[in-house]
Short mmCIF file of N, CA and C in Angstrom, two decimals:
data_model
loop_
_atom_site.label_atom_id
_atom_site.label_comp_id
_atom_site.label_asym_id
_atom_site.label_seq_id
_atom_site.Cartn_x
_atom_site.Cartn_y
_atom_site.Cartn_z
N MET P 1 -84.69 -95.36 -58.24
CA MET P 1 -84.03 -96.54 -57.73
C MET P 1 -83.95 -97.56 -58.86
N LYS P 2 -82.76 -98.01 -59.19
CA LYS P 2 -82.55 -98.98 -60.25
C LYS P 2 -82.44 -100.37 -59.62
N PRO P 3 -83.12 -101.38 -60.19
CA PRO P 3 -83.07 -102.70 -59.58
C PRO P 3 -81.86 -103.53 -59.96
N PHE P 4 -81.05 -103.10 -60.91
CA PHE P 4 -79.94 -103.92 -61.36
C PHE P 4 -78.67 -103.10 -61.44
N SER P 5 -77.54 -103.78 -61.32
CA SER P 5 -76.25 -103.13 -61.54
C SER P 5 -75.52 -103.90 -62.62
N VAL P 6 -74.66 -103.21 -63.35
CA VAL P 6 -73.91 -103.84 -64.43
C VAL P 6 -72.66 -104.47 -63.84
N LEU P 7 -72.46 -105.76 -64.07
CA LEU P 7 -71.27 -106.44 -63.58
C LEU P 7 -70.19 -106.45 -64.65
N THR P 8 -70.55 -106.81 -65.87
CA THR P 8 -69.54 -106.93 -66.93
C THR P 8 -70.23 -106.92 -68.28
N SER P 9 -69.45 -106.74 -69.33
CA SER P 9 -69.98 -106.89 -70.69
C SER P 9 -69.21 -108.00 -71.37
N VAL P 10 -69.89 -108.72 -72.24
CA VAL P 10 -69.31 -109.89 -72.88
C VAL P 10 -69.41 -109.73 -74.39
N PRO P 11 -68.29 -109.86 -75.15
CA PRO P 11 -68.37 -109.72 -76.60
C PRO P 11 -69.08 -110.91 -77.24
N THR P 12 -69.85 -110.62 -78.28
CA THR P 12 -70.49 -111.68 -79.07
C THR P 12 -70.25 -111.36 -80.54
N LYS P 13 -70.41 -112.37 -81.40
CA LYS P 13 -70.16 -112.16 -82.83
C LYS P 13 -71.26 -111.34 -83.49
N LYS P 14 -72.51 -111.60 -83.15
CA LYS P 14 -73.61 -110.94 -83.84
C LYS P 14 -74.04 -109.62 -83.20
N LEU P 15 -73.99 -109.53 -81.91
CA LEU P 15 -74.55 -108.37 -81.23
C LEU P 15 -73.51 -107.36 -80.77
N GLY P 16 -72.25 -107.67 -80.92
CA GLY P 16 -71.23 -106.78 -80.39
C GLY P 16 -70.97 -107.10 -78.93
N TYR P 17 -71.72 -106.46 -78.04
CA TYR P 17 -71.60 -106.72 -76.60
C TYR P 17 -72.99 -106.88 -76.01
N PHE P 18 -73.09 -107.70 -74.98
CA PHE P 18 -74.31 -107.70 -74.19
C PHE P 18 -73.90 -107.59 -72.73
N LEU P 19 -74.79 -107.09 -71.95
CA LEU P 19 -74.50 -106.83 -70.55
C LEU P 19 -75.04 -107.94 -69.67
N ILE P 20 -74.26 -108.32 -68.69
CA ILE P 20 -74.73 -109.26 -67.67
C ILE P 20 -75.13 -108.42 -66.47
N LEU P 21 -76.36 -108.57 -66.05
CA LEU P 21 -76.89 -107.76 -64.96
C LEU P 21 -77.14 -108.62 -63.73
N PHE P 22 -76.87 -108.05 -62.56
CA PHE P 22 -77.16 -108.72 -61.30
C PHE P 22 -77.91 -107.76 -60.41
N ALA P 23 -78.94 -108.24 -59.79
CA ALA P 23 -79.66 -107.41 -58.82
C ALA P 23 -78.83 -107.28 -57.56
N ALA P 24 -78.90 -106.10 -56.93
CA ALA P 24 -78.28 -105.95 -55.62
C ALA P 24 -79.04 -106.86 -54.67
N LEU P 25 -78.33 -107.68 -53.92
CA LEU P 25 -78.96 -108.69 -53.07
C LEU P 25 -79.55 -108.06 -51.82
N SER P 26 -80.79 -108.40 -51.51
CA SER P 26 -81.40 -107.90 -50.29
C SER P 26 -81.02 -108.79 -49.12
N ILE P 27 -81.18 -108.25 -47.94
CA ILE P 27 -80.85 -108.97 -46.71
C ILE P 27 -82.03 -109.84 -46.32
N ALA P 28 -81.75 -111.07 -45.97
CA ALA P 28 -82.77 -111.98 -45.46
C ALA P 28 -82.33 -112.44 -44.08
N GLY P 29 -83.28 -112.68 -43.22
CA GLY P 29 -82.96 -113.25 -41.92
C GLY P 29 -82.46 -112.27 -40.88
N ALA P 30 -82.85 -111.00 -40.95
CA ALA P 30 -82.46 -110.06 -39.91
C ALA P 30 -83.12 -110.47 -38.60
N ASN P 31 -82.36 -110.43 -37.52
CA ASN P 31 -82.86 -110.79 -36.19
C ASN P 31 -82.67 -109.61 -35.25
N LEU P 32 -83.47 -109.58 -34.19
CA LEU P 32 -83.42 -108.49 -33.23
C LEU P 32 -83.36 -109.02 -31.81
N SER P 33 -82.78 -108.22 -30.92
CA SER P 33 -82.89 -108.50 -29.49
C SER P 33 -82.92 -107.18 -28.75
N ALA P 34 -83.80 -107.09 -27.75
CA ALA P 34 -83.87 -105.89 -26.93
C ALA P 34 -82.65 -105.87 -26.02
N GLN P 35 -82.04 -104.71 -25.87
CA GLN P 35 -80.83 -104.57 -25.06
C GLN P 35 -81.09 -103.63 -23.90
N GLY P 36 -82.28 -103.65 -23.35
CA GLY P 36 -82.62 -102.76 -22.25
C GLY P 36 -83.84 -101.93 -22.61
N LEU P 37 -83.98 -100.82 -21.91
CA LEU P 37 -85.17 -100.01 -22.07
C LEU P 37 -85.24 -99.27 -23.40
N THR P 38 -84.10 -98.84 -23.92
CA THR P 38 -84.14 -97.94 -25.08
C THR P 38 -83.21 -98.35 -26.22
N SER P 39 -82.71 -99.58 -26.24
CA SER P 39 -81.79 -100.04 -27.29
C SER P 39 -82.21 -101.39 -27.85
N ILE P 40 -81.96 -101.56 -29.14
CA ILE P 40 -82.22 -102.83 -29.82
C ILE P 40 -81.01 -103.15 -30.68
N THR P 41 -80.58 -104.42 -30.67
CA THR P 41 -79.47 -104.85 -31.52
C THR P 41 -80.01 -105.72 -32.65
N LEU P 42 -79.67 -105.35 -33.88
CA LEU P 42 -80.04 -106.12 -35.06
C LEU P 42 -78.84 -106.96 -35.48
N THR P 43 -79.07 -108.17 -35.96
CA THR P 43 -78.01 -109.01 -36.52
C THR P 43 -78.49 -109.57 -37.86
N TRP P 44 -77.55 -109.73 -38.80
CA TRP P 44 -77.87 -110.30 -40.11
C TRP P 44 -76.59 -110.76 -40.77
N THR P 45 -76.72 -111.44 -41.88
CA THR P 45 -75.57 -111.88 -42.67
C THR P 45 -75.39 -110.90 -43.83
N ALA P 46 -74.16 -110.43 -44.01
CA ALA P 46 -73.88 -109.44 -45.06
C ALA P 46 -74.20 -110.01 -46.44
N PRO P 47 -74.94 -109.25 -47.26
CA PRO P 47 -75.18 -109.68 -48.64
C PRO P 47 -74.02 -109.25 -49.53
N GLY P 48 -74.00 -109.75 -50.74
CA GLY P 48 -72.97 -109.35 -51.70
C GLY P 48 -73.36 -108.10 -52.46
N ASP P 49 -72.42 -107.57 -53.20
CA ASP P 49 -72.65 -106.41 -54.06
C ASP P 49 -73.48 -106.83 -55.27
N ASP P 50 -73.08 -107.89 -55.93
CA ASP P 50 -73.79 -108.41 -57.09
C ASP P 50 -74.23 -109.83 -56.76
N GLY P 51 -75.47 -109.98 -56.33
CA GLY P 51 -75.93 -111.29 -55.88
C GLY P 51 -75.22 -111.65 -54.59
N ASN P 52 -74.62 -112.83 -54.55
CA ASN P 52 -73.89 -113.29 -53.36
C ASN P 52 -72.39 -113.03 -53.46
N VAL P 53 -71.97 -112.17 -54.39
CA VAL P 53 -70.55 -111.93 -54.65
C VAL P 53 -70.17 -110.53 -54.22
N GLY P 54 -68.99 -110.39 -53.66
CA GLY P 54 -68.44 -109.07 -53.36
C GLY P 54 -68.90 -108.50 -52.04
N GLN P 55 -68.95 -107.20 -52.01
CA GLN P 55 -69.27 -106.48 -50.78
C GLN P 55 -70.18 -105.31 -51.13
N ALA P 56 -71.31 -105.21 -50.45
CA ALA P 56 -72.23 -104.10 -50.67
C ALA P 56 -71.55 -102.79 -50.29
N ALA P 57 -72.10 -101.68 -50.71
CA ALA P 57 -71.50 -100.37 -50.45
C ALA P 57 -72.15 -99.63 -49.28
N GLN P 58 -73.43 -99.92 -49.01
CA GLN P 58 -74.14 -99.10 -48.02
C GLN P 58 -75.36 -99.84 -47.51
N TYR P 59 -75.70 -99.58 -46.23
CA TYR P 59 -76.95 -100.05 -45.64
C TYR P 59 -77.84 -98.86 -45.33
N ASP P 60 -79.14 -99.07 -45.40
CA ASP P 60 -80.13 -98.11 -44.94
C ASP P 60 -81.04 -98.87 -43.99
N VAL P 61 -80.89 -98.61 -42.69
CA VAL P 61 -81.68 -99.28 -41.65
C VAL P 61 -82.80 -98.33 -41.24
N ARG P 62 -84.02 -98.83 -41.24
CA ARG P 62 -85.18 -98.00 -40.86
C ARG P 62 -86.01 -98.73 -39.81
N TYR P 63 -86.72 -97.92 -39.00
CA TYR P 63 -87.60 -98.48 -37.99
C TYR P 63 -88.86 -97.65 -37.85
N SER P 64 -89.89 -98.29 -37.29
CA SER P 64 -91.19 -97.65 -37.15
C SER P 64 -91.98 -98.38 -36.07
N VAL P 65 -93.01 -97.73 -35.54
CA VAL P 65 -93.91 -98.40 -34.60
C VAL P 65 -95.04 -99.09 -35.36
N SER P 66 -95.05 -98.98 -36.68
CA SER P 66 -96.00 -99.67 -37.55
C SER P 66 -95.21 -100.61 -38.47
N PRO P 67 -95.83 -101.69 -38.95
CA PRO P 67 -95.12 -102.58 -39.87
C PRO P 67 -94.57 -101.82 -41.08
N ILE P 68 -93.37 -102.21 -41.52
CA ILE P 68 -92.71 -101.56 -42.65
C ILE P 68 -92.94 -102.39 -43.91
N THR P 69 -93.36 -101.71 -44.97
CA THR P 69 -93.53 -102.32 -46.29
C THR P 69 -92.81 -101.43 -47.31
N GLU P 70 -92.75 -101.86 -48.55
CA GLU P 70 -92.18 -101.00 -49.60
C GLU P 70 -92.94 -99.67 -49.66
N GLN P 71 -94.26 -99.72 -49.43
CA GLN P 71 -95.07 -98.51 -49.52
C GLN P 71 -94.83 -97.56 -48.33
N THR P 72 -94.47 -98.09 -47.16
CA THR P 72 -94.26 -97.24 -45.97
C THR P 72 -92.79 -96.98 -45.68
N TRP P 73 -91.88 -97.52 -46.50
CA TRP P 73 -90.44 -97.40 -46.27
C TRP P 73 -90.01 -95.95 -46.06
N ASN P 74 -90.41 -95.04 -46.93
CA ASN P 74 -89.95 -93.65 -46.85
C ASN P 74 -90.44 -92.93 -45.60
N SER P 75 -91.54 -93.38 -45.00
CA SER P 75 -92.04 -92.72 -43.79
C SER P 75 -91.43 -93.31 -42.52
N ALA P 76 -90.71 -94.42 -42.62
CA ALA P 76 -90.03 -95.00 -41.45
C ALA P 76 -88.81 -94.15 -41.10
N THR P 77 -88.42 -94.16 -39.84
CA THR P 77 -87.28 -93.38 -39.37
C THR P 77 -85.98 -94.06 -39.77
N GLN P 78 -85.05 -93.31 -40.36
CA GLN P 78 -83.74 -93.87 -40.70
C GLN P 78 -82.85 -93.83 -39.47
N ALA P 79 -82.22 -94.96 -39.17
CA ALA P 79 -81.30 -95.06 -38.04
C ALA P 79 -80.02 -94.28 -38.34
N ASP P 80 -79.34 -93.84 -37.30
CA ASP P 80 -78.08 -93.12 -37.45
C ASP P 80 -76.90 -94.07 -37.27
N GLY P 81 -75.87 -93.90 -38.09
CA GLY P 81 -74.62 -94.61 -37.87
C GLY P 81 -74.58 -96.06 -38.31
N GLU P 82 -75.30 -96.40 -39.37
CA GLU P 82 -75.26 -97.78 -39.86
C GLU P 82 -73.81 -98.19 -40.15
N PRO P 83 -73.47 -99.46 -39.92
CA PRO P 83 -72.10 -99.90 -40.18
C PRO P 83 -71.81 -99.97 -41.68
N ALA P 84 -70.53 -99.90 -42.02
CA ALA P 84 -70.13 -100.16 -43.40
C ALA P 84 -70.30 -101.65 -43.65
N PRO P 85 -70.80 -102.05 -44.80
CA PRO P 85 -71.02 -103.46 -45.08
C PRO P 85 -69.72 -104.28 -45.05
N ALA P 86 -69.83 -105.48 -44.52
CA ALA P 86 -68.73 -106.45 -44.50
C ALA P 86 -68.80 -107.28 -45.79
N PRO P 87 -67.78 -108.08 -46.08
CA PRO P 87 -67.84 -108.97 -47.24
C PRO P 87 -69.02 -109.94 -47.15
N ALA P 88 -69.53 -110.34 -48.30
CA ALA P 88 -70.68 -111.24 -48.36
C ALA P 88 -70.47 -112.46 -47.48
N GLY P 89 -71.49 -112.80 -46.69
CA GLY P 89 -71.45 -113.97 -45.84
C GLY P 89 -70.99 -113.71 -44.42
N ASP P 90 -70.40 -112.54 -44.16
CA ASP P 90 -69.93 -112.23 -42.80
C ASP P 90 -71.09 -111.81 -41.91
N PRO P 91 -70.99 -112.08 -40.61
CA PRO P 91 -72.04 -111.63 -39.69
C PRO P 91 -71.96 -110.12 -39.47
N GLU P 92 -73.11 -109.49 -39.34
CA GLU P 92 -73.20 -108.06 -39.09
C GLU P 92 -74.06 -107.82 -37.85
N SER P 93 -73.81 -106.74 -37.14
CA SER P 93 -74.69 -106.32 -36.05
C SER P 93 -74.68 -104.81 -35.96
N PHE P 94 -75.77 -104.27 -35.42
CA PHE P 94 -75.93 -102.82 -35.32
C PHE P 94 -76.90 -102.55 -34.19
N THR P 95 -76.52 -101.66 -33.28
CA THR P 95 -77.38 -101.30 -32.16
C THR P 95 -78.02 -99.94 -32.42
N VAL P 96 -79.33 -99.90 -32.26
CA VAL P 96 -80.10 -98.66 -32.41
C VAL P 96 -80.46 -98.19 -31.01
N ASP P 97 -80.04 -96.97 -30.66
CA ASP P 97 -80.30 -96.39 -29.34
C ASP P 97 -81.37 -95.30 -29.46
N GLY P 98 -81.81 -94.82 -28.30
CA GLY P 98 -82.73 -93.68 -28.26
C GLY P 98 -84.17 -94.04 -28.52
N LEU P 99 -84.53 -95.30 -28.30
CA LEU P 99 -85.90 -95.75 -28.50
C LEU P 99 -86.71 -95.56 -27.22
N GLU P 100 -88.01 -95.67 -27.32
CA GLU P 100 -88.90 -95.57 -26.16
C GLU P 100 -89.02 -96.94 -25.49
N ALA P 101 -89.06 -96.93 -24.16
CA ALA P 101 -89.24 -98.18 -23.41
C ALA P 101 -90.65 -98.72 -23.63
N ASN P 102 -90.79 -100.05 -23.48
CA ASN P 102 -92.08 -100.73 -23.56
C ASN P 102 -92.84 -100.38 -24.85
N THR P 103 -92.12 -100.38 -25.96
CA THR P 103 -92.70 -100.02 -27.26
C THR P 103 -92.31 -101.08 -28.28
N THR P 104 -93.26 -101.47 -29.12
CA THR P 104 -92.99 -102.42 -30.19
C THR P 104 -92.48 -101.66 -31.41
N TYR P 105 -91.35 -102.13 -31.94
CA TYR P 105 -90.73 -101.53 -33.12
C TYR P 105 -90.59 -102.56 -34.23
N TYR P 106 -90.66 -102.08 -35.46
CA TYR P 106 -90.43 -102.88 -36.66
C TYR P 106 -89.18 -102.33 -37.34
N PHE P 107 -88.29 -103.23 -37.78
CA PHE P 107 -87.04 -102.84 -38.43
C PHE P 107 -86.92 -103.52 -39.78
N ALA P 108 -86.33 -102.81 -40.74
CA ALA P 108 -86.04 -103.38 -42.06
C ALA P 108 -84.78 -102.71 -42.60
N ILE P 109 -84.13 -103.37 -43.55
CA ILE P 109 -82.88 -102.88 -44.12
C ILE P 109 -82.93 -102.99 -45.64
N LYS P 110 -82.32 -102.02 -46.30
CA LYS P 110 -82.05 -102.10 -47.73
C LYS P 110 -80.54 -101.96 -47.91
N THR P 111 -80.03 -102.51 -49.01
CA THR P 111 -78.60 -102.51 -49.30
C THR P 111 -78.37 -101.87 -50.66
N ALA P 112 -77.29 -101.10 -50.77
CA ALA P 112 -76.91 -100.50 -52.06
C ALA P 112 -75.56 -101.03 -52.50
N ASP P 113 -75.37 -101.09 -53.82
CA ASP P 113 -74.05 -101.43 -54.35
C ASP P 113 -73.32 -100.14 -54.73
N GLU P 114 -72.10 -100.26 -55.24
CA GLU P 114 -71.28 -99.08 -55.54
C GLU P 114 -71.85 -98.23 -56.67
N ALA P 115 -72.76 -98.79 -57.46
CA ALA P 115 -73.37 -98.04 -58.56
C ALA P 115 -74.65 -97.31 -58.12
N GLY P 116 -75.00 -97.43 -56.84
CA GLY P 116 -76.20 -96.77 -56.34
C GLY P 116 -77.48 -97.55 -56.55
N ASN P 117 -77.38 -98.83 -56.87
CA ASN P 117 -78.56 -99.69 -57.03
C ASN P 117 -78.97 -100.20 -55.66
N TRP P 118 -80.26 -100.08 -55.34
CA TRP P 118 -80.76 -100.50 -54.03
C TRP P 118 -81.49 -101.83 -54.13
N SER P 119 -81.31 -102.65 -53.12
CA SER P 119 -82.00 -103.94 -53.04
C SER P 119 -83.45 -103.71 -52.67
N GLY P 120 -84.20 -104.80 -52.67
CA GLY P 120 -85.54 -104.77 -52.12
C GLY P 120 -85.47 -104.76 -50.60
N LEU P 121 -86.61 -104.72 -49.99
CA LEU P 121 -86.74 -104.70 -48.53
C LEU P 121 -86.33 -106.04 -47.93
N SER P 122 -85.59 -105.99 -46.84
CA SER P 122 -85.26 -107.22 -46.10
C SER P 122 -86.54 -107.76 -45.46
N ASN P 123 -86.42 -108.89 -44.76
CA ASN P 123 -87.54 -109.28 -43.92
C ASN P 123 -87.74 -108.18 -42.88
N VAL P 124 -88.94 -108.06 -42.35
CA VAL P 124 -89.23 -107.06 -41.32
C VAL P 124 -89.21 -107.78 -39.98
N ALA P 125 -88.34 -107.30 -39.09
CA ALA P 125 -88.20 -107.91 -37.77
C ALA P 125 -88.89 -107.02 -36.73
N MET P 126 -89.55 -107.64 -35.77
CA MET P 126 -90.30 -106.93 -34.75
C MET P 126 -89.77 -107.27 -33.37
N VAL P 127 -89.68 -106.28 -32.49
CA VAL P 127 -89.25 -106.50 -31.12
C VAL P 127 -89.86 -105.42 -30.24
N THR P 128 -90.05 -105.75 -28.96
CA THR P 128 -90.55 -104.78 -27.98
C THR P 128 -89.45 -104.47 -26.99
N THR P 129 -89.18 -103.18 -26.79
CA THR P 129 -88.17 -102.78 -25.81
C THR P 129 -88.67 -103.15 -24.41
N ASP P 130 -87.72 -103.22 -23.48
CA ASP P 130 -88.06 -103.64 -22.12
C ASP P 130 -89.07 -102.71 -21.47
N ASP P 131 -89.82 -103.29 -20.56
CA ASP P 131 -90.87 -102.60 -19.81
C ASP P 131 -90.24 -101.86 -18.63
N ASN P 132 -90.53 -100.58 -18.48
CA ASN P 132 -90.04 -99.83 -17.33
C ASN P 132 -91.17 -99.36 -16.43
N ILE P 133 -92.35 -99.90 -16.63
CA ILE P 133 -93.50 -99.51 -15.82
C ILE P 133 -93.65 -100.51 -14.68
N PRO P 134 -93.53 -100.05 -13.43
CA PRO P 134 -93.65 -100.97 -12.30
C PRO P 134 -95.10 -101.40 -12.12
N PRO P 135 -95.31 -102.51 -11.41
CA PRO P 135 -96.68 -102.92 -11.13
C PRO P 135 -97.38 -101.89 -10.24
N GLY P 136 -98.69 -101.93 -10.24
CA GLY P 136 -99.46 -101.00 -9.41
C GLY P 136 -99.27 -101.28 -7.93
N ASN P 137 -99.52 -100.25 -7.12
CA ASN P 137 -99.42 -100.41 -5.66
C ASN P 137 -100.62 -101.18 -5.14
N ILE P 138 -100.40 -101.97 -4.12
CA ILE P 138 -101.50 -102.64 -3.43
C ILE P 138 -102.13 -101.61 -2.51
N THR P 139 -103.42 -101.43 -2.63
CA THR P 139 -104.10 -100.40 -1.84
C THR P 139 -105.14 -100.97 -0.89
N ASP P 140 -105.32 -102.29 -0.90
CA ASP P 140 -106.36 -102.86 -0.04
C ASP P 140 -105.79 -103.89 0.93
N LEU P 141 -104.55 -103.69 1.37
CA LEU P 141 -103.92 -104.60 2.31
C LEU P 141 -104.64 -104.50 3.65
N ALA P 142 -104.94 -105.64 4.22
CA ALA P 142 -105.62 -105.66 5.52
C ALA P 142 -104.96 -106.70 6.40
N ALA P 143 -105.08 -106.52 7.70
CA ALA P 143 -104.56 -107.49 8.67
C ALA P 143 -105.68 -107.84 9.63
N SER P 144 -105.65 -109.06 10.09
CA SER P 144 -106.66 -109.47 11.08
C SER P 144 -106.04 -110.50 12.00
N VAL P 145 -106.63 -110.63 13.15
CA VAL P 145 -106.18 -111.61 14.14
C VAL P 145 -107.20 -112.72 14.16
N GLU P 146 -106.72 -113.94 14.02
CA GLU P 146 -107.63 -115.09 14.08
C GLU P 146 -107.66 -115.60 15.50
N GLN P 147 -108.83 -115.93 15.99
CA GLN P 147 -108.98 -116.43 17.36
C GLN P 147 -109.39 -117.86 17.40
#
């Protein structure tokens, strides 16, 4: 994984050319909302390809029942069907289906540019899917007549 992508080269008198490098911008501010028993919708603002400029090439959305860090990223489950990135600054959303009810999940995203450079980890967002377990039955109901 390379942390930088080449944007352009600039001629100089002494050195010939030097390269201007920009890191692929990571996503900040990802938000989540439970959409029922087994679905979660993530929302975020699209990052740029080179910093805040352009359009990223790819998203990698991952989730886990444990907190996600750079060290645990590869063991988290990759979501299916991530959207194609929108231009920098546009709102994005993505629904992940097939989750377990009444379960806490952690989500994170990485972004790639067209050169295959990956961003760092986004913020990690946590949400619990809806509860489908009904309350227990009352088993000690009694009736009496007051005199």
